[in-house]
Coordinates of C-alpha atoms and ligand atoms in Angstrom, one line a residue:
Chain A
M1 CA -27.8 -47.3 -68.8
N2 CA -25.0 -48.9 -67.1
I3 CA -24.0 -49.2 -63.5
P4 CA -21.7 -46.0 -63.2
G5 CA -24.8 -44.5 -65.0
F6 CA -27.1 -45.5 -62.5
L7 CA -24.8 -44.3 -59.4
V8 CA -24.6 -40.8 -61.1
R9 CA -28.3 -41.1 -61.3
N10 CA -28.4 -41.9 -57.8
A11 CA -25.9 -39.1 -56.6
F12 CA -28.0 -36.5 -58.4
R13 CA -31.3 -37.4 -56.9
N14 CA -31.3 -34.5 -54.6
K15 CA -29.4 -31.8 -56.1
R16 CA -29.7 -29.5 -53.4
R17 CA -28.5 -31.7 -50.7
L18 CA -25.6 -33.0 -52.9
L19 CA -24.7 -29.2 -53.2
L20 CA -24.7 -28.4 -49.6
S21 CA -22.8 -31.8 -48.9
V22 CA -19.8 -30.9 -51.5
L23 CA -20.0 -27.3 -50.3
G24 CA -19.5 -28.4 -46.7
I25 CA -16.8 -30.6 -47.4
A26 CA -15.1 -27.9 -49.9
V27 CA -15.1 -25.6 -47.1
S28 CA -13.6 -27.8 -44.4
M29 CA -11.0 -29.0 -46.9
F30 CA -10.1 -25.5 -47.8
L31 CA -9.7 -24.9 -44.0
L32 CA -7.4 -27.8 -43.9
V33 CA -5.2 -26.7 -46.6
T34 CA -5.0 -23.3 -45.3
L35 CA -4.0 -24.4 -42.0
M36 CA -1.5 -26.7 -43.5
V37 CA -0.2 -23.5 -45.4
V38 CA 0.1 -21.4 -42.2
L39 CA 1.9 -24.4 -40.5
R40 CA 4.3 -24.4 -43.2
E41 CA 4.9 -20.9 -43.2
L42 CA 5.4 -20.8 -39.4
T43 CA 7.8 -23.7 -39.4
Q44 CA 10.0 -22.7 -42.3
P45 CA 10.7 -19.2 -42.8
P46 CA 11.0 -18.2 -46.5
N47 CA 14.1 -16.6 -48.0
D48 CA 13.1 -13.0 -47.7
G49 CA 16.0 -10.5 -47.9
G50 CA 15.3 -8.0 -44.9
S51 CA 14.9 -10.3 -42.2
S52 CA 17.1 -13.3 -43.1
L53 CA 20.0 -11.1 -42.9
R54 CA 19.6 -10.8 -39.4
I55 CA 20.8 -13.6 -37.1
T56 CA 20.1 -14.3 -33.4
V57 CA 22.4 -16.3 -31.3
R58 CA 21.3 -17.5 -27.8
N59 CA 22.1 -20.0 -25.3
K60 CA 21.1 -23.4 -26.6
L61 CA 19.8 -24.5 -23.1
S62 CA 17.6 -21.7 -22.6
L63 CA 16.4 -18.2 -23.9
A64 CA 16.9 -17.0 -20.2
N65 CA 20.5 -18.1 -20.1
P66 CA 23.0 -15.4 -20.7
L67 CA 26.2 -15.6 -23.0
P68 CA 29.6 -14.8 -22.2
A69 CA 30.8 -11.5 -23.6
R70 CA 34.0 -13.1 -24.8
Q71 CA 32.4 -14.9 -27.5
L72 CA 32.2 -11.6 -29.4
P73 CA 35.9 -11.7 -31.2
V74 CA 35.1 -15.5 -32.0
I75 CA 32.0 -14.5 -34.0
E76 CA 33.4 -11.8 -35.6
K77 CA 36.0 -13.7 -37.2
I78 CA 33.6 -16.1 -38.7
P79 CA 33.7 -15.2 -42.5
G80 CA 30.2 -13.6 -43.9
V81 CA 29.5 -12.0 -40.4
E82 CA 29.4 -8.3 -40.8
V83 CA 28.5 -6.8 -37.4
V84 CA 27.9 -8.5 -34.2
M85 CA 26.2 -6.7 -31.4
P86 CA 25.1 -7.7 -27.9
F87 CA 21.3 -7.7 -27.1
T88 CA 19.9 -8.0 -23.6
W89 CA 16.6 -7.8 -22.5
F90 CA 16.4 -6.0 -19.4
G91 CA 12.6 -6.6 -18.2
G92 CA 12.5 -3.4 -16.2
K93 CA 9.6 -2.0 -14.3
F94 CA 9.2 1.2 -12.4
K95 CA 10.2 0.7 -8.9
E96 CA 7.5 -1.5 -7.4
D97 CA 5.3 -1.8 -10.3
E98 CA 4.2 -4.7 -12.5
P99 CA 6.6 -5.6 -15.5
L100 CA 6.3 -3.1 -18.2
M101 CA 4.2 -3.8 -21.3
W102 CA 6.8 -2.0 -23.5
P103 CA 10.4 -3.8 -23.3
Q104 CA 13.8 -2.5 -22.8
F105 CA 16.9 -3.8 -24.6
A106 CA 20.4 -2.9 -24.0
V107 CA 22.3 -2.9 -27.3
D108 CA 25.3 -1.3 -28.8
P109 CA 24.2 2.0 -30.4
R110 CA 27.4 2.2 -32.7
K111 CA 26.2 -1.1 -34.5
F112 CA 22.4 -0.8 -33.9
R113 CA 21.7 1.1 -37.2
K114 CA 23.7 -1.4 -39.1
I115 CA 21.6 -4.2 -37.7
F116 CA 18.1 -2.5 -37.5
G117 CA 18.5 -0.7 -40.6
E118 CA 14.7 -0.1 -41.0
I119 CA 14.5 1.8 -37.6
R120 CA 14.7 5.7 -38.4
V121 CA 15.9 8.4 -35.9
P122 CA 16.6 11.9 -36.5
E123 CA 20.7 12.1 -37.2
D124 CA 21.2 14.4 -34.0
Q125 CA 19.1 12.4 -31.9
Y126 CA 21.2 9.6 -32.9
E127 CA 24.3 10.9 -32.5
A128 CA 23.4 12.2 -29.0
W129 CA 22.6 8.6 -28.1
V130 CA 25.8 7.0 -29.1
K131 CA 27.8 9.9 -27.3
D132 CA 25.9 9.6 -23.9
R133 CA 26.3 6.2 -22.2
T134 CA 23.2 6.7 -19.9
S135 CA 21.0 7.8 -22.6
C136 CA 18.1 6.2 -24.4
I137 CA 15.9 6.3 -27.5
V138 CA 12.2 5.3 -26.9
G139 CA 9.8 4.0 -29.7
R140 CA 7.2 6.4 -31.1
D141 CA 4.3 4.6 -29.8
T142 CA 5.5 4.5 -26.4
F143 CA 6.6 7.9 -26.6
K144 CA 3.1 9.3 -27.2
E145 CA 1.2 6.9 -24.9
Q146 CA 3.4 7.8 -21.9
K147 CA 3.5 11.3 -22.8
M148 CA 7.1 11.4 -22.6
H149 CA 9.6 14.3 -23.5
I150 CA 13.2 14.4 -24.6
G151 CA 15.5 15.1 -21.7
Q152 CA 13.1 13.1 -19.5
K153 CA 14.7 10.8 -16.8
L154 CA 13.4 7.1 -16.7
T155 CA 14.5 4.9 -13.9
F156 CA 13.8 1.3 -14.4
L157 CA 14.3 -1.8 -12.0
S158 CA 15.1 -5.0 -13.6
G159 CA 12.8 -7.9 -13.3
I160 CA 15.7 -10.1 -14.4
Y161 CA 18.9 -8.6 -13.2
P162 CA 20.0 -7.2 -9.6
C163 CA 20.3 -3.7 -10.7
S164 CA 18.6 -0.5 -12.1
V165 CA 19.3 1.9 -14.6
E166 CA 18.4 5.8 -14.7
L167 CA 18.2 6.6 -18.4
T168 CA 17.7 10.1 -20.3
I169 CA 15.5 10.2 -23.3
V170 CA 17.6 11.7 -26.2
G171 CA 15.5 10.7 -29.2
V172 CA 12.6 9.0 -30.6
Y173 CA 12.4 6.2 -33.5
E174 CA 10.2 4.8 -35.9
G175 CA 9.7 2.5 -38.7
S176 CA 10.1 -0.9 -36.9
I177 CA 7.3 -3.7 -36.4
D178 CA 6.9 -2.7 -32.9
D179 CA 7.8 0.8 -32.1
R180 CA 7.3 0.5 -28.5
V181 CA 10.9 -0.4 -27.2
V182 CA 13.4 1.6 -25.2
W183 CA 16.9 1.0 -26.4
F184 CA 20.0 2.0 -24.3
H185 CA 23.6 1.4 -23.9
H186 CA 25.0 -2.4 -23.1
A187 CA 27.9 -0.7 -21.6
Y188 CA 26.0 0.9 -19.2
L189 CA 24.2 -2.4 -18.3
D190 CA 27.7 -4.1 -17.9
E191 CA 28.5 -1.4 -15.6
A192 CA 25.3 -1.1 -13.4
L193 CA 26.1 -5.2 -13.1
G194 CA 29.6 -4.5 -11.8
D195 CA 31.5 -5.6 -15.1
W196 CA 28.9 -8.3 -15.8
G197 CA 31.0 -9.7 -18.9
K198 CA 27.7 -11.4 -20.2
V199 CA 25.1 -10.7 -22.7
G200 CA 21.6 -11.9 -23.6
D201 CA 21.8 -12.8 -27.0
W202 CA 24.0 -11.9 -30.0
W203 CA 22.4 -10.1 -33.0
I204 CA 24.3 -10.4 -36.4
K205 CA 23.9 -9.0 -39.5
A206 CA 25.1 -11.3 -42.3
T207 CA 26.8 -10.2 -45.6
S208 CA 24.5 -12.0 -47.9
T209 CA 21.3 -14.0 -47.4
E210 CA 22.8 -16.9 -49.0
T211 CA 25.3 -17.1 -46.7
A212 CA 23.0 -16.7 -43.5
A213 CA 22.0 -20.5 -43.2
Q214 CA 25.8 -21.3 -43.6
I215 CA 26.8 -18.6 -40.8
C216 CA 24.4 -19.9 -38.4
A217 CA 26.0 -23.6 -38.9
L218 CA 29.4 -22.1 -38.5
I219 CA 28.4 -20.3 -35.2
E220 CA 27.1 -23.0 -33.7
A221 CA 29.9 -25.6 -34.5
A222 CA 32.4 -22.7 -33.2
F223 CA 30.9 -23.2 -29.4
A224 CA 30.0 -26.7 -29.8
N225 CA 31.3 -28.5 -26.7
T226 CA 32.0 -25.6 -24.7
S227 CA 30.0 -24.7 -21.5
D228 CA 28.1 -22.1 -23.4
E229 CA 26.6 -23.8 -26.5
V230 CA 24.6 -21.6 -28.8
R231 CA 21.5 -21.6 -31.2
A232 CA 21.7 -19.4 -34.2
E233 CA 18.7 -18.6 -36.1
S234 CA 17.6 -16.2 -38.5
E235 CA 15.3 -13.4 -37.2
R236 CA 12.3 -15.0 -38.3
A237 CA 13.1 -18.4 -37.1
F238 CA 13.7 -17.0 -33.8
Q239 CA 10.6 -15.0 -33.5
L240 CA 8.5 -18.1 -34.5
S241 CA 10.2 -20.2 -31.9
F242 CA 9.4 -17.6 -29.4
V243 CA 6.2 -17.6 -30.5
S244 CA 5.8 -21.5 -30.0
M245 CA 7.3 -21.5 -26.8
W246 CA 4.4 -19.6 -25.6
G247 CA 1.3 -20.9 -27.2
G248 CA 2.3 -24.3 -29.2
I249 CA 1.1 -23.0 -32.3
K250 CA 1.7 -26.0 -33.8
L251 CA -0.1 -28.1 -31.6
L252 CA -2.8 -25.8 -31.7
I253 CA -3.4 -25.9 -35.6
G254 CA -2.6 -29.5 -35.4
G255 CA -5.7 -29.9 -32.9
V256 CA -8.0 -27.4 -35.0
S257 CA -7.2 -29.3 -38.1
T258 CA -8.2 -32.7 -36.2
A259 CA -11.4 -31.2 -35.2
V260 CA -12.2 -29.8 -38.6
L261 CA -11.7 -33.6 -39.8
V262 CA -13.6 -35.1 -36.9
S263 CA -16.9 -32.9 -37.5
L264 CA -16.4 -32.9 -41.1
L265 CA -16.6 -36.8 -40.7
L266 CA -19.5 -36.6 -38.3
V267 CA -21.7 -34.5 -40.7
T268 CA -20.8 -36.4 -43.9
A269 CA -21.4 -39.6 -42.3
S270 CA -24.7 -38.4 -40.9
T271 CA -25.6 -37.4 -44.4
V272 CA -24.7 -40.3 -46.2
S273 CA -26.6 -42.6 -43.7
M274 CA -29.8 -40.4 -43.9
S275 CA -29.8 -40.4 -47.7
I276 CA -29.1 -44.3 -47.6
R277 CA -31.8 -45.1 -45.0
E278 CA -34.4 -43.0 -46.9
R279 CA -33.5 -45.4 -50.0
F280 CA -33.9 -48.7 -47.6
R281 CA -36.7 -49.5 -49.7
E282 CA -35.2 -49.4 -53.2
L283 CA -32.2 -51.0 -52.0
A284 CA -34.4 -54.0 -50.8
I285 CA -35.9 -53.8 -54.2
L286 CA -32.7 -54.1 -55.9
K287 CA -31.5 -56.9 -53.6
A288 CA -34.6 -58.9 -54.6
I289 CA -33.9 -58.3 -58.4
G290 CA -30.5 -59.9 -57.6
F291 CA -27.9 -57.4 -56.8
Q292 CA -25.6 -59.0 -54.3
R293 CA -24.8 -57.4 -50.9
R294 CA -21.1 -56.6 -51.8
E295 CA -22.5 -54.8 -55.0
L296 CA -24.9 -52.6 -53.0
C297 CA -22.2 -51.9 -50.4
A298 CA -19.8 -51.0 -53.3
F299 CA -22.6 -48.5 -54.9
I300 CA -23.1 -46.7 -51.3
L301 CA -19.3 -46.7 -51.2
A302 CA -18.8 -45.1 -54.4
E303 CA -21.5 -42.5 -53.5
S304 CA -19.8 -41.4 -50.6
F305 CA -16.3 -41.4 -52.1
G306 CA -17.7 -39.4 -54.9
L307 CA -19.1 -36.8 -52.6
S308 CA -15.8 -36.4 -50.7
A309 CA -14.1 -36.6 -54.3
L310 CA -15.8 -33.3 -55.3
G311 CA -15.6 -31.6 -52.2
V312 CA -11.9 -32.0 -52.1
V313 CA -11.5 -30.9 -55.7
F314 CA -13.4 -27.8 -55.0
G315 CA -11.9 -26.9 -51.4
A316 CA -8.3 -27.9 -52.1
G317 CA -8.6 -26.7 -55.8
G318 CA -10.1 -23.6 -54.4
A319 CA -6.9 -23.2 -51.9
W320 CA -4.2 -23.5 -54.6
L321 CA -6.0 -21.1 -56.9
I322 CA -6.0 -18.6 -54.4
S323 CA -2.6 -19.1 -53.4
R324 CA -1.6 -18.7 -57.3
T325 CA -3.8 -15.6 -57.7
V326 CA -4.0 -13.6 -54.4
D327 CA -1.2 -11.5 -53.3
I328 CA -1.1 -13.1 -50.0
K329 CA 2.2 -11.3 -48.7
S330 CA 0.7 -7.7 -49.1
L331 CA -2.8 -8.7 -47.8
T332 CA -1.4 -9.9 -44.4
N333 CA 1.4 -7.2 -44.2
G334 CA 4.2 -9.6 -44.9
L335 CA 3.1 -12.1 -42.0
F336 CA 2.5 -14.7 -44.7
V337 CA 5.2 -14.6 -47.6
S338 CA 5.1 -17.4 -49.7
F339 CA 1.8 -18.9 -48.8
E340 CA 2.3 -22.0 -51.1
V341 CA -0.1 -24.9 -51.4
T342 CA 2.5 -27.8 -52.1
P343 CA 1.7 -31.0 -53.9
Q344 CA 2.3 -32.5 -50.4
M345 CA -0.7 -30.7 -48.9
L346 CA -2.9 -31.5 -51.9
G347 CA -2.0 -35.1 -51.3
T348 CA -2.9 -34.9 -47.6
A349 CA -6.3 -33.4 -48.3
A350 CA -7.0 -36.1 -51.0
L351 CA -6.0 -38.8 -48.6
A352 CA -8.2 -37.3 -46.1
A353 CA -11.0 -37.1 -48.3
A354 CA -10.7 -40.8 -49.4
A355 CA -10.6 -41.9 -45.5
L356 CA -13.6 -39.4 -45.0
G357 CA -15.4 -41.3 -48.3
I358 CA -14.7 -44.7 -46.7
L359 CA -15.6 -44.2 -43.1
S360 CA -18.8 -42.2 -43.9
S361 CA -20.1 -45.3 -45.6
V362 CA -19.3 -48.3 -43.3
F363 CA -22.1 -47.7 -41.1
P364 CA -24.7 -47.3 -43.9
A365 CA -22.9 -50.2 -46.0
M366 CA -23.2 -52.3 -42.8
S367 CA -26.8 -51.8 -42.5
V368 CA -27.8 -52.3 -45.9
A369 CA -25.8 -55.4 -45.9
R370 CA -27.5 -56.9 -42.7
M371 CA -31.1 -55.9 -44.0
S372 CA -33.0 -58.5 -45.3
V373 CA -35.2 -58.2 -48.5
V374 CA -38.4 -58.5 -46.3
E375 CA -37.3 -56.0 -43.7
G376 CA -36.4 -53.5 -46.4
L377 CA -39.7 -53.8 -48.1
R378 CA -41.7 -53.3 -44.9
T379 CA -39.8 -49.7 -44.3
L380 CA -42.4 -47.0 -45.5
D381 CA -41.2 -44.4 -47.9
Chain B
M1 CA -48.6 -81.3 -65.1
Q2 CA -45.0 -81.3 -63.4
P3 CA -45.3 -79.0 -60.4
I4 CA -42.8 -76.2 -60.5
V5 CA -43.2 -75.5 -56.8
T6 CA -43.2 -78.1 -54.4
I7 CA -43.9 -77.0 -50.6
R8 CA -43.4 -79.7 -48.0
S9 CA -44.4 -79.1 -44.1
L10 CA -43.1 -75.3 -44.2
S11 CA -43.3 -73.4 -40.9
K12 CA -42.4 -69.9 -40.2
V13 CA -42.3 -69.1 -36.5
Y14 CA -41.6 -65.3 -35.2
R15 CA -40.5 -65.2 -31.6
Q16 CA -41.6 -61.9 -29.8
G17 CA -40.2 -62.3 -26.1
E18 CA -42.1 -65.2 -24.7
M19 CA -44.8 -65.3 -27.5
E20 CA -44.7 -67.5 -30.5
I21 CA -46.5 -66.5 -33.7
A22 CA -46.6 -69.3 -36.2
A23 CA -46.9 -67.1 -39.6
L24 CA -47.1 -70.5 -41.3
D25 CA -47.9 -73.7 -40.0
N26 CA -47.0 -77.0 -41.7
V27 CA -47.8 -75.8 -45.2
S28 CA -47.7 -78.3 -48.1
L29 CA -48.4 -77.3 -51.5
D30 CA -47.6 -77.8 -55.1
I31 CA -47.9 -75.4 -57.9
A32 CA -48.0 -76.8 -61.5
Q33 CA -46.0 -74.9 -64.1
G34 CA -48.0 -72.2 -66.1
E35 CA -50.5 -71.9 -63.3
F36 CA -51.9 -68.2 -62.3
L37 CA -52.6 -69.3 -58.6
S38 CA -54.4 -66.8 -56.3
L39 CA -53.5 -66.7 -52.5
M40 CA -56.2 -65.6 -50.7
G41 CA -56.9 -65.0 -47.0
P42 CA -57.3 -62.3 -44.5
S43 CA -54.8 -60.0 -43.4
G44 CA -52.0 -61.6 -41.2
S45 CA -52.8 -65.3 -42.4
G46 CA -49.2 -65.5 -43.6
K47 CA -49.8 -65.1 -47.5
S48 CA -46.9 -62.7 -48.0
T49 CA -44.7 -64.8 -45.8
L50 CA -45.5 -67.7 -48.0
L51 CA -44.8 -65.8 -51.0
H52 CA -41.4 -64.5 -49.9
I53 CA -40.2 -67.8 -49.0
I54 CA -41.3 -69.3 -52.3
A55 CA -39.5 -66.2 -54.3
G56 CA -36.5 -66.7 -52.0
I57 CA -36.3 -63.4 -50.3
D58 CA -37.3 -65.0 -46.8
R59 CA -36.4 -68.3 -45.1
P60 CA -38.5 -70.8 -43.2
T61 CA -38.3 -71.9 -39.8
S62 CA -38.6 -75.3 -40.8
G63 CA -39.7 -77.5 -43.9
E64 CA -38.7 -77.5 -47.4
C65 CA -39.4 -75.3 -50.7
R66 CA -38.2 -76.4 -53.9
V67 CA -38.8 -74.3 -57.2
G68 CA -37.8 -75.9 -60.5
G69 CA -36.2 -78.6 -58.6
V70 CA -33.7 -76.3 -56.9
G71 CA -34.0 -76.5 -52.9
V72 CA -34.4 -72.8 -52.3
T73 CA -34.0 -73.1 -48.7
E74 CA -30.9 -74.6 -49.0
L75 CA -29.1 -71.8 -50.8
D76 CA -26.9 -69.2 -49.3
D77 CA -27.7 -65.6 -49.6
S78 CA -25.2 -64.7 -52.4
Q79 CA -26.7 -68.0 -54.4
L80 CA -30.0 -66.9 -53.5
A81 CA -29.5 -63.4 -55.3
D82 CA -28.2 -65.0 -58.6
W83 CA -31.2 -67.6 -58.5
R84 CA -33.7 -64.8 -58.0
N85 CA -32.1 -62.6 -60.7
Q86 CA -32.6 -65.6 -63.3
N87 CA -35.8 -67.2 -62.0
V88 CA -38.2 -64.8 -60.2
G89 CA -39.9 -61.7 -61.4
F90 CA -41.2 -59.4 -58.5
V91 CA -44.5 -57.0 -58.4
F92 CA -45.3 -55.3 -55.4
Q93 CA -48.1 -53.5 -54.0
S94 CA -46.7 -50.2 -54.1
F95 CA -44.9 -50.5 -57.5
N96 CA -41.3 -49.8 -56.0
L97 CA -39.8 -48.3 -59.3
I98 CA -36.4 -46.4 -58.7
P99 CA -37.9 -42.7 -58.8
V100 CA -34.8 -41.5 -60.6
L101 CA -34.6 -44.0 -63.4
T102 CA -37.2 -43.8 -66.6
A103 CA -39.4 -46.7 -67.5
Y104 CA -37.0 -47.9 -70.0
E105 CA -34.1 -47.7 -67.3
N106 CA -36.4 -49.5 -64.4
V107 CA -36.9 -52.4 -66.6
E108 CA -33.2 -52.5 -68.0
L109 CA -32.0 -52.6 -64.1
P110 CA -32.2 -56.8 -63.7
L111 CA -30.5 -56.9 -67.2
L112 CA -27.4 -54.9 -65.7
L113 CA -26.6 -58.2 -63.5
M114 CA -26.4 -60.5 -66.6
D115 CA -23.7 -60.9 -69.3
L116 CA -25.5 -58.9 -72.0
N117 CA -24.4 -56.5 -74.5
G118 CA -26.4 -53.0 -74.7
A119 CA -28.1 -54.2 -78.1
R120 CA -29.7 -57.3 -76.7
R121 CA -30.6 -55.6 -73.5
K122 CA -32.4 -52.8 -75.7
E123 CA -34.3 -55.7 -77.4
L124 CA -35.3 -57.5 -74.2
V125 CA -36.5 -54.1 -72.5
H126 CA -38.5 -53.2 -75.8
T127 CA -40.2 -56.6 -75.7
A128 CA -41.1 -56.4 -72.2
L129 CA -42.4 -52.9 -72.3
E130 CA -44.5 -53.9 -75.5
L131 CA -46.0 -56.9 -73.6
V132 CA -47.4 -54.3 -70.9
G133 CA -48.5 -52.1 -73.7
L134 CA -46.1 -49.1 -72.7
A135 CA -43.5 -49.0 -75.3
D136 CA -44.6 -45.3 -76.0
R137 CA -43.7 -44.4 -72.3
A138 CA -40.1 -45.7 -72.2
R139 CA -38.5 -42.4 -71.6
H140 CA -40.9 -41.4 -68.8
L141 CA -40.1 -41.3 -65.4
P142 CA -42.4 -43.0 -62.5
K143 CA -43.6 -39.7 -61.4
Q144 CA -44.9 -38.7 -64.8
M145 CA -47.1 -41.9 -65.3
S146 CA -50.3 -43.1 -63.3
G147 CA -50.3 -45.8 -60.9
G148 CA -51.5 -48.4 -63.2
Q149 CA -49.0 -47.6 -65.7
E150 CA -46.3 -47.9 -63.1
Q151 CA -47.3 -51.1 -62.0
R152 CA -47.5 -52.3 -65.7
V153 CA -43.6 -50.9 -65.9
A154 CA -43.0 -53.0 -62.8
I155 CA -44.5 -56.0 -64.5
A156 CA -42.0 -55.6 -67.4
R157 CA -39.4 -55.3 -65.1
A158 CA -40.3 -58.4 -63.6
I159 CA -40.4 -60.5 -66.7
V160 CA -37.4 -58.8 -68.5
T161 CA -35.1 -61.6 -67.7
D162 CA -37.6 -64.2 -68.6
P163 CA -38.1 -65.9 -65.2
K164 CA -40.2 -69.2 -64.7
L165 CA -41.9 -67.6 -61.7
V166 CA -43.5 -64.2 -61.2
V167 CA -44.6 -63.6 -57.9
A168 CA -47.3 -60.5 -57.0
D169 CA -48.0 -59.5 -53.7
E170 CA -51.2 -57.5 -53.5
P171 CA -50.5 -56.0 -57.2
T172 CA -54.0 -54.2 -57.7
G173 CA -54.0 -53.0 -53.9
N174 CA -53.3 -49.5 -54.9
L175 CA -55.2 -49.3 -58.1
D176 CA -58.7 -48.1 -59.4
S177 CA -60.7 -50.8 -61.0
A178 CA -60.0 -50.3 -64.5
S179 CA -56.1 -50.2 -64.0
A180 CA -56.5 -53.2 -61.6
E181 CA -58.2 -55.0 -64.5
A182 CA -55.4 -54.2 -67.1
V183 CA -52.9 -55.5 -64.6
L184 CA -54.6 -58.8 -64.0
E185 CA -55.2 -59.3 -67.3
I186 CA -51.3 -59.0 -68.3
L187 CA -50.8 -61.5 -65.4
R188 CA -53.2 -64.1 -66.9
T189 CA -51.5 -63.5 -70.2
L190 CA -48.2 -64.4 -68.9
S191 CA -49.5 -67.5 -67.6
S192 CA -51.9 -68.4 -70.2
K193 CA -49.4 -67.4 -73.3
A194 CA -46.1 -67.2 -72.3
G195 CA -46.3 -70.3 -69.9
K196 CA -45.2 -68.4 -66.6
T197 CA -46.0 -69.5 -63.3
V198 CA -47.8 -66.8 -61.6
I199 CA -48.5 -66.8 -57.9
M200 CA -50.6 -63.7 -56.7
V201 CA -51.3 -62.8 -53.3
T202 CA -54.9 -60.9 -53.0
H203 CA -57.6 -60.3 -50.5
D204 CA -59.8 -59.2 -53.4
P205 CA -62.3 -62.1 -54.7
R206 CA -62.8 -60.3 -58.3
A207 CA -58.7 -60.2 -58.7
A208 CA -58.6 -63.8 -57.4
S209 CA -61.1 -64.9 -60.0
F210 CA -58.5 -64.0 -63.0
G211 CA -56.7 -66.9 -61.8
S212 CA -56.5 -70.4 -62.8
K213 CA -56.7 -71.6 -59.3
T214 CA -57.4 -70.2 -55.9
T215 CA -55.8 -71.3 -52.3
H216 CA -57.0 -69.9 -48.8
L217 CA -54.6 -69.6 -45.9
E218 CA -56.0 -68.9 -42.6
K219 CA -53.8 -68.3 -39.4
G220 CA -50.6 -69.8 -41.5
R221 CA -52.7 -72.8 -42.6
L222 CA -54.0 -73.9 -46.0
L223 CA -57.8 -74.4 -46.0
D224 CA -58.2 -76.0 -49.3
V225 CA -55.5 -78.4 -50.1
A226 CA -55.5 -79.7 -53.6
Ligands
LIG1 N1 -41.0 -59.7 -38.8 C1 -42.0 -60.0 -38.1 N2 -42.2 -60.3 -36.7 C2 -43.0 -60.7 -35.9 N3 -44.2 -61.2 -36.5 C3 -44.2 -61.0 -38.0 C4 -43.3 -60.5 -38.8 N4 -43.5 -60.5 -40.0 C5 -44.7 -61.1 -40.2 N5 -45.3 -61.5 -38.9 C6 -46.6 -61.9 -38.5 O1 -46.8 -63.1 -39.4 C7 -48.1 -63.2 -39.6 C8 -48.2 -63.3 -41.2 O2 -47.7 -62.1 -41.9 P1 -48.2 -61.9 -43.4 O3 -47.4 -63.0 -44.0 O4 -47.5 -60.6 -43.7 O5 -49.6 -61.8 -43.3 P2 -50.3 -61.5 -44.8 O6 -49.7 -61.2 -46.0 O7 -51.3 -62.5 -45.2 O8 -51.0 -60.1 -44.1 C9 -48.6 -61.9 -38.9 O9 -49.4 -62.2 -37.8 C10 -47.6 -61.0 -38.9 O10 -48.0 -60.3 -37.7
LIG2 MG1 -49.4 -59.2 -46.9

């Protein structure tokens, strides 16, 4: 036997507790890595063909500030831009009622299908919509839920702009992520506002995914130092910035990760101190035999370190294995696209485990260092 | 014979609030090399305290204790640990073997602190186990042995480093009379044949009779100064 052998023997003295502790650490480490993956997915959208072709351009100052309509020809001239469409959230309600749970957007119907290629509308209905300036199409879900019918008139009062619109339903669409929207003519909104000359956002379709990022930069540069500076982002990034505006998802994930680590530390620290306290008498014997204080502290550190190391290997390793073998994209309906466990995440988890190992051994090590042999011998086993 | 342990005016006072308890009260004592000393006295008379100070695991409030010419009371904690490793073997009432280690490994433990290779360690462990008559139990865990066997393994652990001094605090307190006799016989052999100084605390006169000399403590004072 040698000292490492002695340490291993000690670690395996209570196999069930060892198993449970390692499992506890592993589960927490798995959670930590998963949270890091989610955070990464949310903050850096992956290159997914469909949505990264779409670019939104909005006011740099705030989502709520409109942009001037005269920006249209400037954007159209930027190479790589296929279509530019105005896009304004109407924020309508029925008369005095609460704002509706299904939104209405003013767009250009002629360009609409080029940008939202996934939306399906019967051809005759689409043509009817394009032709009639006061018509609209309604998402299938809303259409059913509100028991609407073709030809029905909808009068909305805007909660954002000082106007109202009276629309005629000419078609029903489906196939988008959210089939609840009412789409109507931007030209009609302009008119209702008395030649408004502004738009909420611009929606653009790029000719290729590769140029999308470049186009974003060119558009932002085109309006830099004007009174209407813009922020251009691919659709996914836009959606995510919208989400984070509401909930501070990043903050939340950071908070949850911290809570996971803190509770893990508390549990592990108490497990380690319990297992050391049970062995006080033995440690006193080792001291009597001639083991130095620093050697006993090193033993405790090694034990707690080993525990955390095993935990992180199983936990972070498990997360990595899952990211490699499970098709997360189809499992989450495309919400998470790459679900990649990066070496950096594994490194972070390993660091957290190292800190865990050190911190949870601090107090037991201190109490063992302070313990006198006589005092330790007197503790009953 | 030359004394190996020299104790002069040794006192140990415990303070509990306003109360002062003198566990040892001005004790002076010489213990000759190779002697098997039985320390007797009623419970609470300071036997363990005296033994602990001689063995370098406790410190007196005042006074001096020299063992083999070394002023034990003057060493710092780290020096004391090394000194104990090389000079003192411990035997306790409740055996105190490490439960996850075999008899062999328990005996080997003090040798891990010394600069010895595996072959030399093996040789020493076997010699020690043979001396206590348990060479055939080397692979057994403590829970697979009787109390008497456990205590003999503990003695093997105490002598494997070839210390000058072996201290035993009520070594037969948890044993039946047959096992106790075997243990006492081994301790006597250590002093008579191997020349080790053995100090044994006991309150059993029969156990004490195995010693070459008996000293009585009462309320922290020596009754029969040699
Ligand atoms: N840590 C302590 N605090 C207070 N009193 C103590 C402590 N350790 C021992 N004593 C007291 O010192 C006296 C001697 O104790 P001890 O040497 O263990 O006696 P013995 O071994 O003869 O039974 C006893 O009165 C005991 O209560
Ligand atoms: Mg005692």
